[in-house]
C-alpha cells in the first residue's frame, strides 16, 4: 500500500515540478506580462499566423548575423 | 424609420443614408474606406476575422508631417542605439481597442524591411520598436502606422520603467511558486488531517511529510526570500515589521517540522509554512501591481510636448530643435501656438492667453517690446518675437525645477496599517517567548499537544504555534485588498489614483485648496447679461455678420448667444477691419445704398471713434454700435462648473475647510467665491505664493488636498499632501499630481472623497477583523489547542473573511 503511495507521490511531484518549470520559463520570457494580449492571442493560430511567428524569429536571428558574416568575408 | 448599417471597416452602426456606398460595401467615412482598401491590397483581410463583431474607432486625422521624428533633438531624447547599430524607441500607439488592432500593427510593421522587433503591449498601448536605421527611417515607420488609421507618439520611458517591469515579473513568479506549492500541499494535508481523526500509519504519515517537505523547501527559500530581506533591513534600522514576524514564524516552524521528519514525534507544520508565505506574498503582489497601472494610463494621456520651433534666419524659415534655440533668435508663432521660450515682442501688437501660467482669465494685450512668457498661447495672428533666453532658462523650465525640489521633500503621513503591524509583530513575538517559558518551566499540560513528547518539545511546539496562528495573513491582506477594490471603483468613475496610499491621505485630509480658473470655473467667457437699446432684427443680422468676421473668443461667445436667442440672416459686409486689442469695424450697404457704419468691441474701440460711453461695468464687455450710436451691450463672465456648489457644500459638511486661490483680480474672485459658497479665498497671487500658502498650512499640522489645472498650480500641487489635477491640465501639472480627474467634472471630485472615505472605513474594518481574530486564537494557541489543522483552517478563514468584507465596498451606499 505504501509502495503504491510512494510511487504516486514521486510521479506526481515530478510532473508538477515539470509544469512549474515550464511556467517559470514562460513568465521569464515575458509571455505573462500582458495578460489580455496573451489570452486573445491564443485565438490567432491560423496557418498564416504561425508562419508569421516563425519568420519573425528567423528574421531577428539573421539580422544579428550580418556583422559576423562581413567579418568572415574579410 | 431609418435603416442603420455597419461600416465595413470600423463596424460602427450608422444611418444607411449617410454612408459611402461602394458596390456592396458601406463606409462611414473616407478614412475607413481608405484603410479598408489598403488592407485588401496588402493581403491583410484576416484582420476582419480577428476583429469579429467588435467595433473600433474610425481612422484618426493626424498632421502628416512626420519629419520631426528624424530630427537630432528627437533622437537624443527618445531613441537609444543598441549594439549592431540598431535603434530602439518606445512609442504609445493611439487607437488600439482590441487584440486585432495589436495584431494588425505588429503584422504591418514586421512586414516592413528593416524592422527587427515590433512588440505592442495591449494593456497599456506601449510599443517597443527596434529597427535597422540603414534600411528604414523612424518617420516611415510612423507614416505606416498612420496609414492604417492609428497614430503614434513617443514617450519618455524612464530607465525605472524597465526595472519596474522586471521587478513585477519577479514578484509574480515567486508568488505563483508559492501558490503552486500551497495547492499541492493542501491535497496531501487532506489525507493527513483525515488520518488525524480516523487513524493513520506512522509510515504513511512519514511519506506525506516527505512530500510536504519537498514542496515547502523551494517556497521557504525562494518565495520566502522576500521576507528574509525585509526582516533584515527592518532590523538594520531597528524596526520590527511584519516581515520579521513572518520569516521568524516560518523558519521556526520549518526547522521544527524537519525535526519531526527525521524521527521526532508529533505533527509537522510544513503546510502552515507554505500557507503563511503564500497569503502574505499575494497581499504584497497586489500592492505592487496597483502602483503600476495608474502610471501607465497617465503616460497614455500625455499629449506631445513641443519639440521644435520655427525661426527666421536670413529671411528664411527654419525649423530647429528647442535645445538649439539661442538668445536673439527671431521666433515665429502661429495663432494658437504656445511660446516655448521667454522673449520680447517684435510685432506692434499681439494678444496672449496667459491663463495656464497666471490664472488670469482675460487675454493680455501686448505692445512692441513687451515681454513674452514661455508657456503662454498666441491668440490672434502670426507674429514674431525675439528670444531673450534659451529653453533651459525659460520660465516654463524654471517652474519644472522648482517642482522637482518640492517633490523630493514631500513627507508621507503615517499609514495606519504600518503602525498596527509594527506593534502587532512585537507583541506576538513577546507572547510567544513567554509561552515557551511558561510551558517549559511551569510544565503546563493542556490541549492537543503530543503526549509522549519531552517537555522541551512541547514548549517549543506551543510557542511556535502561537507565532503561526497569529498569522498576519489577514493583517497583510487587509489594506491591499480593500485598496484594490477601492481603486478599481474609483477608476470606473474616471478617477486615477497613482498609488493606493492616497486613499487614506484623502480620508484623513482636513483642508481643501482649490484653484479658480479651469477648476471651479469652465475657463471660458460666456454672455451673462445682454442689453439692447434697439432690438430690431435688421440690426441683429448686422451684429451677427460683424461677429462672424472675427475669430476672437469674445466674438465667438457673443455670436453663440445671438444664435441661441435669435434667428439670423446672413449679410455681406464691406471694408472689414480688425483692430488689435480693440475690436472690429465694418461697413454695410443695403439695397437703397444706405450706409451703416458698424463697430463691435470694447470701450477703447468706441473711444477711438469718439463715441460716448460712460456706464461703469466691471465685467468684460462687448459693445455694438451702428452709425455712432450704441445699440447693444453684452457682459461676459467665466461660468462656474456644474455641481460646484454641491461640491463645496459636501466638503463643508464633512467638516473640512475649503479655500480658493487665484491669480485673477479681486472683483472676479469675490464674485465666483460667492457663487459657489466659499468664504475664504485669496486673489492676485502668483505660483510661488500659492506654494508658500500650502506649506504654511502643513506646518500648522493640516493635511492639505490641492486641486488645480494650470502650470501655475504645479508648484503648489507638488507641495501639498495630495495633489489632484483636472484632466485638461498641463502636462507638468499631471505629472506632479497624485490623482487625475479624467472628466473634469466636479461631481467626480466629490466622488473621489466619498469613495476614499468609504474605502478607508473598510480598511479599518478589515484591520479590526484581523485583530479580533487574533485576540481569539492567540490565547487558544498559548493554551496548546492549536495543531496544524487548526492553524491552516484559521489562516484560510481569516483571509476569506477579509476579502469578502472588502467586496462590500462596491455595494451602493
Coordinates of N, CA and C in Angstrom, one line a residue, chain B residues 636-732:
Chain B
X636 N -19.8 89.7 -20.2 CA -19.4 88.3 -20.2 C -18.6 87.9 -18.9
X637 N -18.9 86.7 -18.5 CA -18.2 86.2 -17.3 C -17.8 84.8 -17.5
X638 N -16.8 84.4 -16.7 CA -16.4 83.0 -16.7 C -17.4 82.2 -15.9
X639 N -18.0 81.2 -16.4 CA -19.1 80.5 -15.7 C -18.5 79.5 -14.7
X640 N -19.2 79.2 -13.6 CA -18.8 78.2 -12.7 C -19.2 76.8 -13.3
X641 N -18.5 75.8 -12.9 CA -18.9 74.5 -13.4 C -20.1 74.0 -12.7
X642 N -20.8 73.0 -13.4 CA -22.0 72.4 -12.7 C -21.5 71.7 -11.5
X643 N -22.3 71.5 -10.5 CA -22.0 70.8 -9.3 C -21.0 71.5 -8.4
X644 N -20.6 72.7 -8.8 CA -19.5 73.4 -8.0 C -20.1 73.6 -6.6
X645 N -21.4 74.1 -6.5 CA -22.0 74.4 -5.2 C -22.1 73.2 -4.4
X646 N -22.5 72.1 -5.0 CA -22.7 70.8 -4.2 C -21.4 70.4 -3.7
X647 N -20.4 70.5 -4.5 CA -19.0 70.1 -4.0 C -18.6 70.8 -2.8
X648 N -18.7 72.2 -2.9 CA -18.3 73.0 -1.7 C -19.1 72.6 -0.5
X649 N -20.4 72.5 -0.7 CA -21.3 72.1 0.4 C -20.9 70.8 1.1
X650 N -20.6 69.8 0.2 CA -20.2 68.5 0.7 C -18.9 68.6 1.5
X651 N -17.9 69.3 1.0 CA -16.7 69.5 1.8 C -16.9 70.1 3.2
X652 N -17.8 71.1 3.2 CA -18.1 71.8 4.5 C -18.8 70.8 5.4
X653 N -19.8 70.0 4.8 CA -20.5 69.1 5.6 C -19.6 68.1 6.3
X654 N -18.5 67.7 5.6 CA -17.6 66.7 6.1 C -16.7 67.2 7.1
X655 N -16.8 68.5 7.4 CA -16.0 69.1 8.5 C -14.7 69.6 8.0
X656 N -14.5 69.7 6.6 CA -13.2 70.1 6.1 C -13.3 71.6 5.7
X657 N -12.2 72.3 5.7 CA -12.3 73.7 5.3 C -11.9 73.8 3.8
X658 N -12.6 74.7 3.1 CA -12.2 74.8 1.7 C -11.8 76.3 1.4
X659 N -10.6 76.4 0.7 CA -10.1 77.7 0.4 C -9.8 77.8 -1.1
X660 N -10.1 79.0 -1.7 CA -9.9 79.2 -3.1 C -8.7 80.1 -3.4
X661 N -7.8 79.7 -4.2 CA -6.7 80.6 -4.6 C -6.8 80.9 -6.1
X662 N -6.5 82.2 -6.4 CA -6.5 82.5 -7.8 C -5.5 83.7 -8.1
X663 N -5.0 83.7 -9.3 CA -4.2 84.8 -9.8 C -5.0 85.9 -10.3
X664 N -6.3 85.7 -10.4 CA -7.1 86.7 -11.0 C -7.4 87.9 -10.0
X665 N -8.1 88.9 -10.5 CA -8.3 90.1 -9.6 C -9.4 89.9 -8.6
X666 N -9.5 90.9 -7.7 CA -10.4 90.8 -6.6 C -11.9 90.7 -7.0
X667 N -12.3 91.5 -7.9 CA -13.8 91.5 -8.1 C -14.2 90.2 -8.7
X668 N -13.4 89.6 -9.6 CA -13.8 88.3 -10.2 C -13.8 87.2 -9.1
X669 N -12.7 87.3 -8.3 CA -12.5 86.3 -7.3 C -13.7 86.3 -6.3
X670 N -14.1 87.5 -5.9 CA -15.2 87.7 -4.9 C -16.5 87.1 -5.5
X671 N -16.7 87.5 -6.8 CA -18.0 87.0 -7.4 C -18.1 85.5 -7.5
X672 N -17.0 84.9 -8.0 CA -17.0 83.4 -8.1 C -17.2 82.7 -6.8
X673 N -16.4 83.2 -5.8 CA -16.5 82.5 -4.5 C -17.9 82.7 -3.9
X674 N -18.5 83.8 -4.1 CA -19.9 84.0 -3.6 C -20.8 83.0 -4.3
X675 N -20.6 82.8 -5.6 CA -21.5 81.9 -6.4 C -21.4 80.5 -5.9
X676 N -20.2 80.1 -5.5 CA -20.1 78.7 -5.1 C -20.2 78.4 -3.6
X677 N -20.1 79.5 -2.8 CA -20.3 79.4 -1.4 C -19.0 79.2 -0.6
X678 N -17.9 79.7 -1.2 CA -16.6 79.7 -0.5 C -16.4 81.0 0.3
X679 N -16.1 80.9 1.6 CA -15.9 82.2 2.3 C -14.5 82.6 2.4
X680 N -13.5 81.6 2.3 CA -12.1 82.0 2.4 C -11.5 81.9 1.1
X681 N -10.9 83.0 0.6 CA -10.2 83.0 -0.7 C -9.1 84.0 -0.8
X682 N -8.1 83.7 -1.6 CA -7.0 84.7 -1.8 C -6.9 85.0 -3.3
X683 N -6.7 86.2 -3.7 CA -6.6 86.6 -5.1 C -5.3 87.3 -5.4
X684 N -5.1 87.3 -6.7 CA -3.9 88.0 -7.2 C -2.6 87.4 -6.8
X685 N -2.6 86.1 -6.4 CA -1.3 85.5 -6.0 C -0.6 84.7 -7.1
X686 N 0.7 84.7 -7.1 CA 1.4 84.0 -8.1 C 1.8 82.6 -7.7
X687 N 2.3 81.8 -8.6 CA 2.5 80.4 -8.3 C 3.3 80.2 -7.0
X688 N 4.4 81.0 -6.8 CA 5.2 80.7 -5.6 C 4.4 81.0 -4.3
X689 N 3.6 82.1 -4.4 CA 2.8 82.4 -3.2 C 1.8 81.3 -2.9
X690 N 1.3 80.7 -3.9 CA 0.4 79.6 -3.7 C 1.1 78.5 -3.0
X691 N 2.3 78.1 -3.4 CA 3.0 77.0 -2.8 C 3.3 77.4 -1.4
X692 N 3.7 78.6 -1.1 CA 4.0 79.0 0.3 C 2.8 78.9 1.2
X693 N 1.7 79.3 0.7 CA 0.5 79.2 1.5 C 0.2 77.7 1.9
X694 N 0.4 76.8 1.0 CA 0.2 75.4 1.3 C 1.2 74.9 2.3
X695 N 2.4 75.4 2.1 CA 3.5 75.0 3.1 C 3.1 75.4 4.5
X696 N 2.6 76.7 4.5 CA 2.3 77.2 5.8 C 1.2 76.4 6.5
X697 N 0.2 76.0 5.7 CA -0.9 75.1 6.3 C -0.3 73.8 6.8
X698 N 0.6 73.3 6.1 CA 1.2 72.0 6.5 C 2.0 72.1 7.8
X699 N 2.7 73.3 7.9 CA 3.5 73.5 9.1 C 2.6 73.5 10.3
X700 N 1.3 74.0 10.1 CA 0.4 74.1 11.3 C -0.1 72.7 11.6
X701 N 0.2 71.7 10.7 CA -0.2 70.3 11.0 C -1.4 69.9 10.2
X702 N -1.9 70.7 9.3 CA -3.1 70.3 8.5 C -2.6 69.3 7.4
X703 N -3.6 68.5 7.0 CA -3.4 67.6 5.9 C -4.1 68.3 4.7
X704 N -3.3 68.7 3.7 CA -3.9 69.5 2.6 C -4.1 68.8 1.3
X705 N -5.3 68.9 0.7 CA -5.5 68.4 -0.6 C -5.6 69.6 -1.5
X706 N -4.9 69.6 -2.6 CA -4.9 70.8 -3.6 C -5.4 70.3 -4.9
X707 N -6.3 71.1 -5.5 CA -6.9 70.8 -6.8 C -6.6 71.9 -7.8
X708 N -6.0 71.5 -8.9 CA -5.7 72.6 -9.9 C -5.5 72.0 -11.3
X709 N -5.2 73.0 -12.2 CA -5.1 72.5 -13.6 C -4.0 73.2 -14.4
X710 N -3.6 74.4 -14.0 CA -2.7 75.1 -14.9 C -1.3 74.9 -14.5
X711 N -0.3 75.4 -15.3 CA 1.1 75.3 -15.0 C 1.3 76.1 -13.7
X712 N 0.5 77.1 -13.5 CA 0.7 78.0 -12.4 C 0.4 77.3 -11.1
X713 N -0.3 76.1 -11.2 CA -0.7 75.4 -9.9 C 0.3 74.3 -9.6
X714 N 1.2 74.0 -10.6 CA 2.1 72.8 -10.4 C 2.9 72.9 -9.2
X715 N 3.5 74.1 -8.9 CA 4.4 74.1 -7.8 C 3.6 73.9 -6.5
X716 N 2.5 74.5 -6.4 CA 1.6 74.4 -5.2 C 1.2 72.9 -5.0
X717 N 0.8 72.3 -6.2 CA 0.4 70.9 -6.1 C 1.5 70.0 -5.6
X718 N 2.7 70.2 -6.0 CA 3.8 69.3 -5.5 C 4.1 69.6 -4.1
X719 N 3.6 70.7 -3.4 CA 3.9 70.9 -2.0 C 2.8 70.3 -1.1
X720 N 1.6 69.9 -1.7 CA 0.5 69.5 -0.9 C 0.7 68.0 -0.5
X721 N -0.2 67.6 0.4 CA -0.1 66.2 0.8 C -0.7 65.3 -0.3
X722 N -1.8 65.8 -0.9 CA -2.4 65.1 -2.0 C -2.7 66.1 -3.1
X723 N -2.2 65.8 -4.3 CA -2.4 66.8 -5.4 C -3.4 66.1 -6.4
X724 N -4.5 66.9 -6.7 CA -5.5 66.4 -7.7 C -5.4 67.3 -8.9
X725 N -5.2 66.7 -10.1 CA -5.2 67.5 -11.3 C -6.5 67.2 -12.1
X726 N -7.0 68.3 -12.7 CA -8.2 68.1 -13.6 C -7.6 67.6 -14.9
X727 N -8.5 66.8 -15.6 CA -8.0 66.1 -16.8 C -7.4 66.9 -17.9
X728 N -7.9 68.2 -17.9 CA -7.4 69.1 -19.0 C -6.2 69.8 -18.6
X729 N -5.5 69.4 -17.6 CA -4.4 70.1 -17.0 C -3.2 70.0 -17.9
X730 N -2.2 70.9 -17.7 CA -1.0 70.9 -18.5 C -0.2 69.7 -18.1
X731 N 0.7 69.2 -19.0 CA 1.5 68.0 -18.7 C 2.2 68.0 -17.4
X732 N 2.9 69.1 -17.1 CA 3.7 69.2 -15.9 C 2.7 69.0 -14.7

